[in-house]
Structures are given as C-alpha cells and as structure tokens.
Short mmCIF file of C-alpha atoms in Angstrom, two decimals:
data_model
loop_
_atom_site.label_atom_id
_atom_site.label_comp_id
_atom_site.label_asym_id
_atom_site.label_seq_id
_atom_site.Cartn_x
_atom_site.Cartn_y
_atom_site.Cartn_z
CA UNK C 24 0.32 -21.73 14.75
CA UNK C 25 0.82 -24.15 11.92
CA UNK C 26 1.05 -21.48 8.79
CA UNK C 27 0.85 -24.33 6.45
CA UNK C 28 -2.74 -23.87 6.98
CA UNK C 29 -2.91 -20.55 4.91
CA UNK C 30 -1.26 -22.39 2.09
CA UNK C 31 -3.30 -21.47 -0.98
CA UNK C 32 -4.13 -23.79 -3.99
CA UNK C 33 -3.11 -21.26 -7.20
CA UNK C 34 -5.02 -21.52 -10.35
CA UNK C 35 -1.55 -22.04 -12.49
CA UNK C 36 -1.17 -19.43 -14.79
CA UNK C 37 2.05 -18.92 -16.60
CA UNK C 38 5.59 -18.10 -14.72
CA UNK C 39 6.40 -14.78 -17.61
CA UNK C 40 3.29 -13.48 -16.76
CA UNK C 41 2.67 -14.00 -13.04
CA UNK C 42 2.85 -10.85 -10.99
CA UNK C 43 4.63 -9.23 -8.22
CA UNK C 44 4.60 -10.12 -4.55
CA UNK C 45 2.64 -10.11 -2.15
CA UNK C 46 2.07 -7.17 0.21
CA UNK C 47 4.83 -6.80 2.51
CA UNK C 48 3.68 -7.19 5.82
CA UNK C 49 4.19 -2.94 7.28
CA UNK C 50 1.66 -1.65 8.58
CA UNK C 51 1.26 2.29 8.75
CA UNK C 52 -0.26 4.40 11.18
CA UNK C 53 -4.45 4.39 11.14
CA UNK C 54 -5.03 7.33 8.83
CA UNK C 55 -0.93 8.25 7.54
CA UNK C 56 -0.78 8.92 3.88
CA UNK C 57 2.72 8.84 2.53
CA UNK C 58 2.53 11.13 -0.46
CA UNK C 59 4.63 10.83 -3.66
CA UNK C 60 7.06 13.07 -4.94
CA UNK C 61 6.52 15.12 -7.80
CA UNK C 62 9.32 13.39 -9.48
CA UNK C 63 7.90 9.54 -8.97
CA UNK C 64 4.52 11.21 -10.18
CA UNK C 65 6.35 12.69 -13.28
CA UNK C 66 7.78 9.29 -14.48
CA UNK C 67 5.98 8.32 -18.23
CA UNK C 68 2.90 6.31 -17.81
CA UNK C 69 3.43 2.85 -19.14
CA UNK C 70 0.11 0.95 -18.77
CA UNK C 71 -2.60 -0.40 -20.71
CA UNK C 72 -4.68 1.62 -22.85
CA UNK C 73 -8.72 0.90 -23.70
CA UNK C 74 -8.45 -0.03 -27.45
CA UNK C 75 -9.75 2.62 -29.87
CA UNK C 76 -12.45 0.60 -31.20
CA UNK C 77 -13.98 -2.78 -30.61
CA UNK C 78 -14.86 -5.31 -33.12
CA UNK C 79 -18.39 -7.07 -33.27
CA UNK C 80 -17.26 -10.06 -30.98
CA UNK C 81 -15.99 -7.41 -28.32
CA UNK C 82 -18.97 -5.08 -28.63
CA UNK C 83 -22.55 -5.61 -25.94
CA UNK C 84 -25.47 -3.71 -27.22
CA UNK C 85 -28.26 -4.28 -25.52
CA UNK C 86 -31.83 -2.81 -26.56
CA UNK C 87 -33.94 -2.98 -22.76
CA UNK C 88 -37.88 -2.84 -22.38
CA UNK C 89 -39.16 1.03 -21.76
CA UNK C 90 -36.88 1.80 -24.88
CA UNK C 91 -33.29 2.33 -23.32
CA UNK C 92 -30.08 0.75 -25.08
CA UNK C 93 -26.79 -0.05 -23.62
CA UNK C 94 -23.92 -0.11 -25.89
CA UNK C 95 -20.14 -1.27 -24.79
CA UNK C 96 -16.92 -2.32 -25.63
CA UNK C 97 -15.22 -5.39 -23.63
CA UNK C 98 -11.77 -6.47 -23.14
CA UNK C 99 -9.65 -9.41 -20.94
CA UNK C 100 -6.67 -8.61 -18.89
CA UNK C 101 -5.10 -11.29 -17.08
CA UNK C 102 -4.86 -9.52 -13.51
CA UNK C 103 -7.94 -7.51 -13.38
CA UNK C 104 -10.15 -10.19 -15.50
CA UNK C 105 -12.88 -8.38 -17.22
CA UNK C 106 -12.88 -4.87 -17.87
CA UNK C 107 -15.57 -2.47 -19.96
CA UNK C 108 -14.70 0.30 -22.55
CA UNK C 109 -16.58 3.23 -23.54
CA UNK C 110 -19.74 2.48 -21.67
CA UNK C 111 -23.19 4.44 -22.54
CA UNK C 112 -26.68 4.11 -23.26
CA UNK C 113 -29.39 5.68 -25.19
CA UNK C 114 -32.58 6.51 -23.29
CA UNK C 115 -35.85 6.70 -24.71
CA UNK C 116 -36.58 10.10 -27.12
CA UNK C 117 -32.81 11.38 -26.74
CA UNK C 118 -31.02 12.05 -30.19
CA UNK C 119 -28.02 10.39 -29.42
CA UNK C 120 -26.16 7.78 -26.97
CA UNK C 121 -24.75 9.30 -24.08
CA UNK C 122 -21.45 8.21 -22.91
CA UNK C 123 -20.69 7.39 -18.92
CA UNK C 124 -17.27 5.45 -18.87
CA UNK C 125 -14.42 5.26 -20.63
CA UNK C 126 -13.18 2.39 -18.70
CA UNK C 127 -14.42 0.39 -15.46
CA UNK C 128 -12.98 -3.17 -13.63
CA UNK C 129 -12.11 -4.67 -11.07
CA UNK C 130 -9.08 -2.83 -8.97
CA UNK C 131 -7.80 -5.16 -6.37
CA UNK C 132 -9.95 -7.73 -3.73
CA UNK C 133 -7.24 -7.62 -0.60
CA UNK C 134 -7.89 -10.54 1.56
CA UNK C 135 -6.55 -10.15 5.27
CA UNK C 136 -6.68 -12.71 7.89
CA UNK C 137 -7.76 -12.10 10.96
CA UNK C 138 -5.01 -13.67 13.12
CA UNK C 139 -2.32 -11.49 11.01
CA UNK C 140 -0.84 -14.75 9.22
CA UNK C 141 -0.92 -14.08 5.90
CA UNK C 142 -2.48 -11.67 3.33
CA UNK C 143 -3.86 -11.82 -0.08
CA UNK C 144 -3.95 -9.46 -2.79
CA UNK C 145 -5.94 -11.92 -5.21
CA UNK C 146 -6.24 -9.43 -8.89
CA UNK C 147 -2.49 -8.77 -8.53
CA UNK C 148 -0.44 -11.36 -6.77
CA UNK C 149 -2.67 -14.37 -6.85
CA UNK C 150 -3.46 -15.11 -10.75
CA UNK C 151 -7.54 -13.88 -10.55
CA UNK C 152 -7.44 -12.97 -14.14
CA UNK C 153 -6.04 -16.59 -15.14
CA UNK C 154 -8.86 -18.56 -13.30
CA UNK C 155 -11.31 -17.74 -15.35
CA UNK C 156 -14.34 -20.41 -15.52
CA UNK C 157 -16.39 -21.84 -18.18
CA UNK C 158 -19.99 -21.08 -18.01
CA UNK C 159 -22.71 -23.70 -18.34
CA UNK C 160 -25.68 -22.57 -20.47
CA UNK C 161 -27.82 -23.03 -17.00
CA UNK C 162 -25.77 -19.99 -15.87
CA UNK C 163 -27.09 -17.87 -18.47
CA UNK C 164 -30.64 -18.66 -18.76
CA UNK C 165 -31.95 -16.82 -21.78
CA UNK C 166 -28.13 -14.72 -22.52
CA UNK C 167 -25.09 -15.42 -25.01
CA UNK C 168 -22.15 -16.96 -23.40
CA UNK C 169 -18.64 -15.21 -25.34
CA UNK C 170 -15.47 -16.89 -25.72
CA UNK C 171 -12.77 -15.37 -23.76
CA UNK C 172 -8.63 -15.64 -24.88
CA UNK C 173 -6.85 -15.48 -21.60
CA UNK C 174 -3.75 -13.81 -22.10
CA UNK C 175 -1.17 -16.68 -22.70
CA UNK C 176 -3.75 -19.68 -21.67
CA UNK C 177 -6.30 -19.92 -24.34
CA UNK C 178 -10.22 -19.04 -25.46
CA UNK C 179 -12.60 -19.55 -22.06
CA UNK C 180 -16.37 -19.90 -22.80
CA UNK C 181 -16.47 -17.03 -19.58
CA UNK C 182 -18.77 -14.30 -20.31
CA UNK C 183 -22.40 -14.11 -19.45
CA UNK C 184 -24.61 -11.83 -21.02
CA UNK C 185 -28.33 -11.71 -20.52
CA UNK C 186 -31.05 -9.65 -19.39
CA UNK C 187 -33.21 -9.73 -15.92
CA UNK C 188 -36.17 -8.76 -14.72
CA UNK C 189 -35.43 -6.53 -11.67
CA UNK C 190 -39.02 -5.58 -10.06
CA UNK C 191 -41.34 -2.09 -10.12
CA UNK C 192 -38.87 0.55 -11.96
CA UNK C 193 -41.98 2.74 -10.84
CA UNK C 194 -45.37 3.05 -10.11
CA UNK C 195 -48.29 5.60 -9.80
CA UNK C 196 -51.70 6.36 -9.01
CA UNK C 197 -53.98 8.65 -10.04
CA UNK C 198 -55.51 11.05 -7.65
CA UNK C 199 -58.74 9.79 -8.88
CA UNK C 200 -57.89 5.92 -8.67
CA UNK C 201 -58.76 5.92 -12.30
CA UNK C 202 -55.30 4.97 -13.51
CA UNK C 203 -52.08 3.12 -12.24
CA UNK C 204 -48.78 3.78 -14.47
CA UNK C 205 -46.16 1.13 -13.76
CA UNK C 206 -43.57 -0.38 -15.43
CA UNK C 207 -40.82 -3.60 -14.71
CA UNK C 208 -37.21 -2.54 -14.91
CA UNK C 209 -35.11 -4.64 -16.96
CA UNK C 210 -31.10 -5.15 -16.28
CA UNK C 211 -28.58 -6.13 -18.64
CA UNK C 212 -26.74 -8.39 -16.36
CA UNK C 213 -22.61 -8.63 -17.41
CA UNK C 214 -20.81 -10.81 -15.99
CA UNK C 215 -17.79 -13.74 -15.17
CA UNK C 216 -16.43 -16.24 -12.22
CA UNK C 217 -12.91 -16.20 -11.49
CA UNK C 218 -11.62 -18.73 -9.51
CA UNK C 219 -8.89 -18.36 -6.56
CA UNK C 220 -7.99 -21.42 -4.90
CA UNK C 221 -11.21 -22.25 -3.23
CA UNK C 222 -13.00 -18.62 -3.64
CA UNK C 223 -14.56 -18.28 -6.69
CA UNK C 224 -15.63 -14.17 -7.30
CA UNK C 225 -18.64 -13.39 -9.49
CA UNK C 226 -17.48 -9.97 -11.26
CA UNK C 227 -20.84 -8.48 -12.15
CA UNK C 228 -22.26 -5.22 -13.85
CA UNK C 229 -25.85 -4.78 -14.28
CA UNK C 230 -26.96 -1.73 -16.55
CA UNK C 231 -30.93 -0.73 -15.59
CA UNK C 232 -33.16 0.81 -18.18
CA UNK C 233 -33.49 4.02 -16.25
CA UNK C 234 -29.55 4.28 -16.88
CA UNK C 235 -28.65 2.87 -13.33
CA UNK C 236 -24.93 0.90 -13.26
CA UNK C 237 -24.34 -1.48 -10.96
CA UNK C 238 -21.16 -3.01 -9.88
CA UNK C 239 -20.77 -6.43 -7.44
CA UNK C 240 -18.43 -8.84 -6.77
CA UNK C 241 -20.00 -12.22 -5.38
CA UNK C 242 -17.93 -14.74 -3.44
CA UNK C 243 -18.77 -18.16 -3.81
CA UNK C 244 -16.96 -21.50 -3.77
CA UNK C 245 -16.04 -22.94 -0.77
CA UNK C 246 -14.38 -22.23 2.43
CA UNK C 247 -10.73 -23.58 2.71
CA UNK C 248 -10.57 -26.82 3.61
CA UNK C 249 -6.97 -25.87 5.17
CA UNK C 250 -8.38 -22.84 7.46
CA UNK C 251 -9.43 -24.79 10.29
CA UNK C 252 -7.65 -24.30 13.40
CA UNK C 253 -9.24 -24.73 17.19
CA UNK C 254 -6.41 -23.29 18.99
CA UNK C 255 -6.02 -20.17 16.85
CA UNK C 256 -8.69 -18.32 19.26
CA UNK C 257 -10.60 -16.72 16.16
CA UNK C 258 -12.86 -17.32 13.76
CA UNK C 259 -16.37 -19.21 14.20
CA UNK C 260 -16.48 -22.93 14.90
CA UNK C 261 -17.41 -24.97 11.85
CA UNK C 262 -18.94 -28.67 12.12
CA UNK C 263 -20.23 -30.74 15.26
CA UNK C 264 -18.49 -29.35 18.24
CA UNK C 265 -15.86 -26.67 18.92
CA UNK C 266 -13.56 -28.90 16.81
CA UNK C 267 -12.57 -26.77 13.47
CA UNK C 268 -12.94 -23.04 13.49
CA UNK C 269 -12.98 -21.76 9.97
CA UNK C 270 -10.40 -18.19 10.43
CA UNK C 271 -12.36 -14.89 9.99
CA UNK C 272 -10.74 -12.81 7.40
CA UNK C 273 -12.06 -9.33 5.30
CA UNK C 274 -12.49 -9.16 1.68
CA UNK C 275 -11.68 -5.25 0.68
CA UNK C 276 -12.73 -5.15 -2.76
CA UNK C 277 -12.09 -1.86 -5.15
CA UNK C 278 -13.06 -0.98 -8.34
CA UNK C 279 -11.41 1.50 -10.51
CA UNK C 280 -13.65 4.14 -12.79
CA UNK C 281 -12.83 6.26 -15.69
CA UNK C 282 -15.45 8.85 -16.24
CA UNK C 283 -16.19 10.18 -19.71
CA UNK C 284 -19.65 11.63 -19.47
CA UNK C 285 -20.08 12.80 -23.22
CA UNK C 286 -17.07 11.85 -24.21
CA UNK C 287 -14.91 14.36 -22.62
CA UNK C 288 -11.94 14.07 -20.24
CA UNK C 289 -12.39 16.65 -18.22
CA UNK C 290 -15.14 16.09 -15.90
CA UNK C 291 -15.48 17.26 -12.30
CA UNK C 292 -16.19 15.87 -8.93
CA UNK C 293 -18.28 17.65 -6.38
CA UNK C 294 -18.85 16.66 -2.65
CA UNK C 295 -22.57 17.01 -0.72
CA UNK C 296 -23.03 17.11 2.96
CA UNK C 297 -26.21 17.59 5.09
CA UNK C 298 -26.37 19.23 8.31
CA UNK C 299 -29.76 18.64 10.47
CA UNK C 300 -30.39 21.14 12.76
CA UNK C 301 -32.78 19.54 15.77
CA UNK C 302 -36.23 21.30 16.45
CA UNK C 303 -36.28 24.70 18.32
CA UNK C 304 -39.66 24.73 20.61
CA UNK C 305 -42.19 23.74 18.77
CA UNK C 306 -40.87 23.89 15.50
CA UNK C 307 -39.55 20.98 13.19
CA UNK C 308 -35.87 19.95 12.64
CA UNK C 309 -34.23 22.27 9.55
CA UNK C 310 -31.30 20.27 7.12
CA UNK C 311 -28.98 22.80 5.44
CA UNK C 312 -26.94 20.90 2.48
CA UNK C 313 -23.46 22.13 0.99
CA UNK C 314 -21.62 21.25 -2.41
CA UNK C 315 -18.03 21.45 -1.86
CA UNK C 316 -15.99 21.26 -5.30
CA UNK C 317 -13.58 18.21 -5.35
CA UNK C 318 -10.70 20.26 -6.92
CA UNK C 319 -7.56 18.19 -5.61
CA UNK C 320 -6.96 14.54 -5.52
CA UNK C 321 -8.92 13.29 -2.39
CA UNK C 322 -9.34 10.09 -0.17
CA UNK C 323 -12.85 10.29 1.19
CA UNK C 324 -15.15 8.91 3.57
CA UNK C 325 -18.72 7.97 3.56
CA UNK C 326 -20.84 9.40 6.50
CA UNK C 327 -24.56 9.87 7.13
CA UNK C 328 -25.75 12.38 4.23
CA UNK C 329 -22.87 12.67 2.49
CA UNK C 330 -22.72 12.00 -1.04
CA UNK C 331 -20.53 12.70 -4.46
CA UNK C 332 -21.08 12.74 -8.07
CA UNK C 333 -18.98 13.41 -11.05
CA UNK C 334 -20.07 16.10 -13.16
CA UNK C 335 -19.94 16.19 -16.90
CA UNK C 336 -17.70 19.04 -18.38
CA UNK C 337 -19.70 20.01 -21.58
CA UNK C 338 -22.91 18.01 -21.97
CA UNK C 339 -26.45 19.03 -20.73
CA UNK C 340 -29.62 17.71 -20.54
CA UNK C 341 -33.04 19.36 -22.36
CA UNK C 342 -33.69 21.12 -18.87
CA UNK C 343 -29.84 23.01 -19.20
CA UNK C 344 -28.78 20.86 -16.22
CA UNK C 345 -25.20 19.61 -16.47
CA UNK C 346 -25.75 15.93 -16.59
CA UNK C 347 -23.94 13.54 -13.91
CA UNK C 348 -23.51 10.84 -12.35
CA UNK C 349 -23.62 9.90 -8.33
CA UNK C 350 -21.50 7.11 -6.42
CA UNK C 351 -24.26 5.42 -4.30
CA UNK C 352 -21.50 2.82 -1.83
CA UNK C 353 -23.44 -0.16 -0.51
CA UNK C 354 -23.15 -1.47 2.56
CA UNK C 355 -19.01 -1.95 4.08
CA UNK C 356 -17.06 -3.00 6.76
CA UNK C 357 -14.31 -0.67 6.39
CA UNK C 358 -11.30 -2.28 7.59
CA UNK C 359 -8.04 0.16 9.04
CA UNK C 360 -5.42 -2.29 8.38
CA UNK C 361 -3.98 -0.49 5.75
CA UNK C 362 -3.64 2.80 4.17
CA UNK C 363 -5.25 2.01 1.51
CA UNK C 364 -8.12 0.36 2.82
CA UNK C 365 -9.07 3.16 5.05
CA UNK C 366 -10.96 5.31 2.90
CA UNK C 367 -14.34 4.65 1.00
CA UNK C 368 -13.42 6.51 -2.07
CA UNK C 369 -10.35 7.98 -3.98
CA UNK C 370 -10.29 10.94 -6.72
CA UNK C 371 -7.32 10.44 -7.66
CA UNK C 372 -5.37 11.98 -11.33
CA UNK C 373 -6.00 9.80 -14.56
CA UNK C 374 -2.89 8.29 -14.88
CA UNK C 375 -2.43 4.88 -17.21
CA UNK C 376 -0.09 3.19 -14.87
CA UNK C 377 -1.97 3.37 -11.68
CA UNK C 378 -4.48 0.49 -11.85
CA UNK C 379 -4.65 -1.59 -9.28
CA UNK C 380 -5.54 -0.36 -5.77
CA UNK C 381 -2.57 -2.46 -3.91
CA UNK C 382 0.26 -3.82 -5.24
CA UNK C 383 0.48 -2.64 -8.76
CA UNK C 384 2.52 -4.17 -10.90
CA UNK C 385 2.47 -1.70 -13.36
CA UNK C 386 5.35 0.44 -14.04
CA UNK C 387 4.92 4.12 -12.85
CA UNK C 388 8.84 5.10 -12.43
CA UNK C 389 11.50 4.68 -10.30
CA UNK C 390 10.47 4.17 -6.29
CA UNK C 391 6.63 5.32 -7.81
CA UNK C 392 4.09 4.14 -4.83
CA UNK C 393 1.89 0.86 -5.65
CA UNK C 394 -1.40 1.92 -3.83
CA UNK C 395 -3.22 4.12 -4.07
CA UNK C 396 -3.71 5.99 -0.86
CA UNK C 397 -0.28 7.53 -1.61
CA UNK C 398 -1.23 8.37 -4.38
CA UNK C 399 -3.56 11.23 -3.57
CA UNK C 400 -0.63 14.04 -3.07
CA UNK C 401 -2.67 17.11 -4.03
CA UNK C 402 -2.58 17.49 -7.66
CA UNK C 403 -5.40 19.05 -9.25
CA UNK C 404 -8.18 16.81 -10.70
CA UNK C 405 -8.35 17.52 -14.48
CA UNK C 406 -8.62 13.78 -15.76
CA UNK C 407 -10.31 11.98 -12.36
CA UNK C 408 -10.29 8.52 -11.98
CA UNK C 409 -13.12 7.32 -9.34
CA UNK C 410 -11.92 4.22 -6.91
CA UNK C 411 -14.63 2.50 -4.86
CA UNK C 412 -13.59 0.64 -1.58
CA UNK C 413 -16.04 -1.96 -0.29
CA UNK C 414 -14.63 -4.08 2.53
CA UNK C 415 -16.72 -7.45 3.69
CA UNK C 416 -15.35 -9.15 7.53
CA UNK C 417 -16.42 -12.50 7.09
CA UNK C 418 -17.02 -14.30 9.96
CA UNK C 419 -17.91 -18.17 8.61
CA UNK C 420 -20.97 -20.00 9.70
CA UNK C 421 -22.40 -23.33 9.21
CA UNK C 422 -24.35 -22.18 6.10
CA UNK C 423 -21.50 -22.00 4.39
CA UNK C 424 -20.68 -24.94 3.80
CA UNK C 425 -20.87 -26.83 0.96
CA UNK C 426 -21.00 -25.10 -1.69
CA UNK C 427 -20.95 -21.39 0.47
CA UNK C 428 -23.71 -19.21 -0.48
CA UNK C 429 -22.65 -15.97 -2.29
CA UNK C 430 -22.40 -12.75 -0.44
CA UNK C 431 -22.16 -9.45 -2.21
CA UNK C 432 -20.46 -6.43 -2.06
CA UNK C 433 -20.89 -3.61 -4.46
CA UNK C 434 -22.31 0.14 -4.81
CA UNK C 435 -23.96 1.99 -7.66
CA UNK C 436 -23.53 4.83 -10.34
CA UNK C 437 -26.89 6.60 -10.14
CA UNK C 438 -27.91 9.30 -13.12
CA UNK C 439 -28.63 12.32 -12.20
CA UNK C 440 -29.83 15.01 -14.44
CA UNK C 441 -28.72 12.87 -17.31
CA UNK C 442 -31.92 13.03 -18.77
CA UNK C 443 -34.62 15.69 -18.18
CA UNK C 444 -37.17 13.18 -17.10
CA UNK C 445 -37.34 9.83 -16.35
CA UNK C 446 -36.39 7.70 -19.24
CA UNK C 447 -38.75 5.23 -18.56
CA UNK C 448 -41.69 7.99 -18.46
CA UNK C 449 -44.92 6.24 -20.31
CA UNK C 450 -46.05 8.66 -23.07
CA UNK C 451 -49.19 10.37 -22.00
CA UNK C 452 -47.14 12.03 -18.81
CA UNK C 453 -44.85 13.38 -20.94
CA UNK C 454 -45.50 17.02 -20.30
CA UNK C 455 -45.29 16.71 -16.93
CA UNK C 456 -42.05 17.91 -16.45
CA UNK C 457 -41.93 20.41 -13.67
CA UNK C 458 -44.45 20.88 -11.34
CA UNK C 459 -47.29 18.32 -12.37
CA UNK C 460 -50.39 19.72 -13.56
CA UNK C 461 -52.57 17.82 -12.05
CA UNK C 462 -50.64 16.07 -9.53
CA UNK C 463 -50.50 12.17 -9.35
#
C-alpha cells in the first residue's frame, strides 16, 4: 500500500513548541497494564497549573432562565486547546455558588487506522491546540465571540459563548388536570473548532440550568482527500462505483476532570452495580444494588447498571446528603488496540504532570509512563482525577461528503444530591420535598 496516502496536512504551528512523537507502533496484550514504579511516580510534578484567579476577559458567568448561574474561569493551552477553571454554579434559593471542577479539557483524541498504517494522537503530536479557527458571528447566534492568544501564534476570535434552548427540563400534571407545571431548560453552550488537517473537532461544554455538564467533541470538516484506496480491502466505497474507498479509522477521544466539589481536594469516588435476579414462580424479577468505595487508582469499565460518582468530602446539601456528582458515558465503540484505550474510565492520583491520556509530553521524571493506563499502579485516591474514554469507529459513507456532517461523542456529569430539590422547582411546590402531599 502506497503510505503516502496517510500523509497529513499540519496546521503549522511553531518548531520550539511542537510536541513529541507520535505513538510508537507496540502494541500490548488486550487488557496488560504495565504499572509504574514508585520511583518514576515520585519524580516532582512539572506541569501546568490552573491560574489562581481569572481576570474579567477570562471569566463566563452566565445567569440561565429558572434562576441558576454558571460562573467559570477559562484558559488556552496550545496542545489541549481550551480548558475550564474552577467551574460552579449557583442554583436557585442556595446561599452560595457551589463549586464542581477545578479543572476540565480535552485529554487526547487518538486516531487509529483501520489497516494498521499509521496512527494519530491529534492534542499531543499533531498541533490541535494551534489550529484554532475564527468564528463567524453566524456561529454564535445570539453569544459573545472572545479573542483567543494562541501560545506563540497570536489573538484568534475562537470562543463561542451563548445560550440554547434545550427542550422540557420537566413537566407535570395535576392529579386533577387542573394544572400543568413545566418549564424549558436553558444551556450555556461553551465552545471552539480546532482544525487538524482536514478534521475539524468542535470542543463543546454545555452547562444546564438544573446543574447538568455536558462534554462533546464534534468532528466535522471533511474526509481526506488522500484516504482513498480500492485495493486496501477496508473501509466503505466513496463516489460512483467501487472506485475510492474512504479507510475506516476510530476516533478515541478522552477528557481529563479535576473534581473540587466545594472547593476541597479531597473528594471520593464510589462504584454502583445492579444485580437482577429473574422471577421465581409467579413472582416478579428482584434488583439488589451495591456501592463499592473506589479507594485505589482504578481503570474501569462500563456495563449494564453500573455507574460511578464522585463524592464531595465536606459539603452537604439542606437534606444532610453529601452532595455529588455522577459520570453518565454516552454511547462508545471501545476500541482494544491499546492499553489505554481499553477502559471507559480512569481514577487515577491528581498529579500536575499527567495530562494527556497518550503521549504526554509533559515531564513526569526519568522513564515516567506517558499514558495513562500505566498509570493506575494502586496508590490510594486522595486527590482523584476523573478520565473519560469515548471511542467512535467510523466507517465513511456517502453523506459525508462535502462538507461531512458532525458526529458526536461525549458523556455527562449529572448532580446528584447537590441540591435538596430540583433547582428548577416552580415556587408553589416548594414544600414538596419528600413524599408529596398530595401527589402529582
């Protein structure tokens, strides 16, 4: 095969600051983690740290319909592109803002090809953070668009930040059919476009007024014009005939989460599982569920009924429940090539030099790993850090082409117990927290 074909177009970005190779091409065995030593862990973090404070032009607050108000911090780094500080809102009747994250961005996208030819990891050895696109006004009907320096380029007109309606955030009935309560969720939408060769990645974050976070990455663009190949055997035949087959190939995208649910540092992560017993006789089918303390660093997997959420240290809401906050994946194609693309999600130890998911360039030590599968080695989780694997197989069609339609990949951070009721809760159901009164 002609591997001239798999010969990218960079977005130029300058030669000091362009980062470290691409993956080599060994392949572990399906489910091997090679742990660290305790001396490679030991080594002095040297990575970058979220400012203490943000000035006006680096600083979203958002005040949403139903009352809630997002308030964060922003910041550019020219491998993972756009990255949020200090994130937390303020619901509806609560005396203070609560804090969720004290960082979250973008932690690699890892683009394999199907026929084993050649391999991409785009945040770290492809120049994502430098191809950072100017935004029309169209693109951000009824938002602010912020100028953006890229490190060592220059100010970007590249961030997008508006609001969007997003449909029912509830409705209700009254027994009686006297009264319907219902209300329209509204998103702060966040977001940039990156461009890689011909990919261009949507990095967006929508915050919901009922405290909801949502993270997706949208590829766009178009499909490489240099990809085509009949006699490769793979891929999906593109154009009249069987003449060009455009070459399947995964995008495994990860995100990397710092936790700081009021503020503290020491949150914990918990585990849920469900267990459905089938009927005996007549009887109905029983489910038995189990929390299971996340103690040690840990590369899981998602499964029918299983679930995790990160559990504030200190704070509480007005019901004494210790608020959190639960990892909801969206739909993946989880792809075994690699270590670390074998697992949905990582707990892994807060440490500032491990931040991107495959190849890191930062410096962690002497012969420190650079992904992050080996770096789950059984230390306890006192500072967790929360990586989320989503993996996309894309198998081109004739839709996409020209421009190709964006497809999605993402997951949310769901609240739960972060408020005692539902923030959005119209005033004259107010006391019905608990069981209801009068029902619906």
């Amino acid at each position: 095969m002609d591997k001239s074909r798999f010969t990218r177009v960079p977005v130029p970005f300058p030669a000091a600051r362009k980062a470290g190779p691409v993956l080599a091409a060994v392949v572990l065995a399906t489910g091997a983690l090679t742990s660290a030593g305790p001396a490679a862990r030991a080594a002095a973090p040297r990575g970058p740290v979220p400012p203490p404070g943000c000035s006006a032009p680096q600083r979203i607050t958002e005040r949403l319909a139903g009352g809630t108000t997002w308030n964060m911090c922003w910041h550019y780094d020219s491998s993972a592109g756009l990255v949020l500080d200090r994130v937390g809102y303020r619901p509806k009747g609560e005396p203070r803002p609560l804090q969720v994250l004290t960082s979250a961005k973008l932690a690699q996208v890892h683009v394999p090809y199907d026929d084993g030819k050649a391999e991409f990891d785009d945040l770290t050895g492809f120049g994502f953070g430098y191809g950072l696109q100017e935004l029309k006004p169209a693109e951000c009907p009824g938002g602010t668009i912020r100028s953006v320096k890229v490190p060592d380029s220059g100010y970007v007109k590249g961030l997008c930040t508006t609001t969007r309606s997003r449909g029912h955030a509830y409705r209700m009935a009254s027994d009686d059919g006297t009264r319907v309560w219902q209300e329209e969720g509204r998103d702060l939408l966040v977001y940039t476009v990156n461009k890689v060769s011909w990919y261009e990645y949507i990095t967006e974050w929508r915050f919901s007024s009922d405290g909801t976070i949502s993270a997706n990455i949208g590829a766009t663009g178009s499909l490489s014009p240099v990809d085509y190949d009949a006699g490769d055997g793979r891929g999906w035949p593109i154009g009249k005939g069987a003449e060009d087959y455009a070459t399947s190939h995964s995008h495994n995208v990860f995100w990397r989460l710092n936790f700081g649910l009021d503020g503290g540092a020491r949150d914990r992560v918990e585990q849920y599982d469900s267990v459905v017993t089938p009927p005996n006789g007549n009887g109905s089918p029983t489910t038995k569920t189990t929390r299971t303390p996340v103690t040690k660093e840990l590369a899981g997997d998602a499964k029918s009924m299983r679930w995790w959420r990160v559990v504030s240290a200190t704070g509480r809401n007005a019901d004494g429940h210790p608020r959190s906050y639960e990892i909801v994946p969206g739909p993946s194609a989880k792809h075994p090539g690699r270590p670390f693309t074998q697992h949905d999600v990582y707990f892994t130890q807060n440490r500032a030099c491990e931040q991107f998911a495959s190849n890191n360039t930062l410096d962690c030590g002497p012969n420190a790993p650079t992904s992050v599968d080996k770096w789950v080695n059984g230390e306890d989780l006192r500072n967790p850090v929360v990586w989320v694997n989503i993996g996309f197989h894309h198998i081109a069609r004739d839709e996409d082409q020209q421009p190709m339609p964006v497809h999605w990949q993402g997951f949310r951070l769901a609240p739960r117990d972060v408020t005692a009721m539902n923030p959005l809760t119209p005033a004259d159901l107010a006391t019905e927290n608990g069981a209801p009164s009068s029902g619906s």
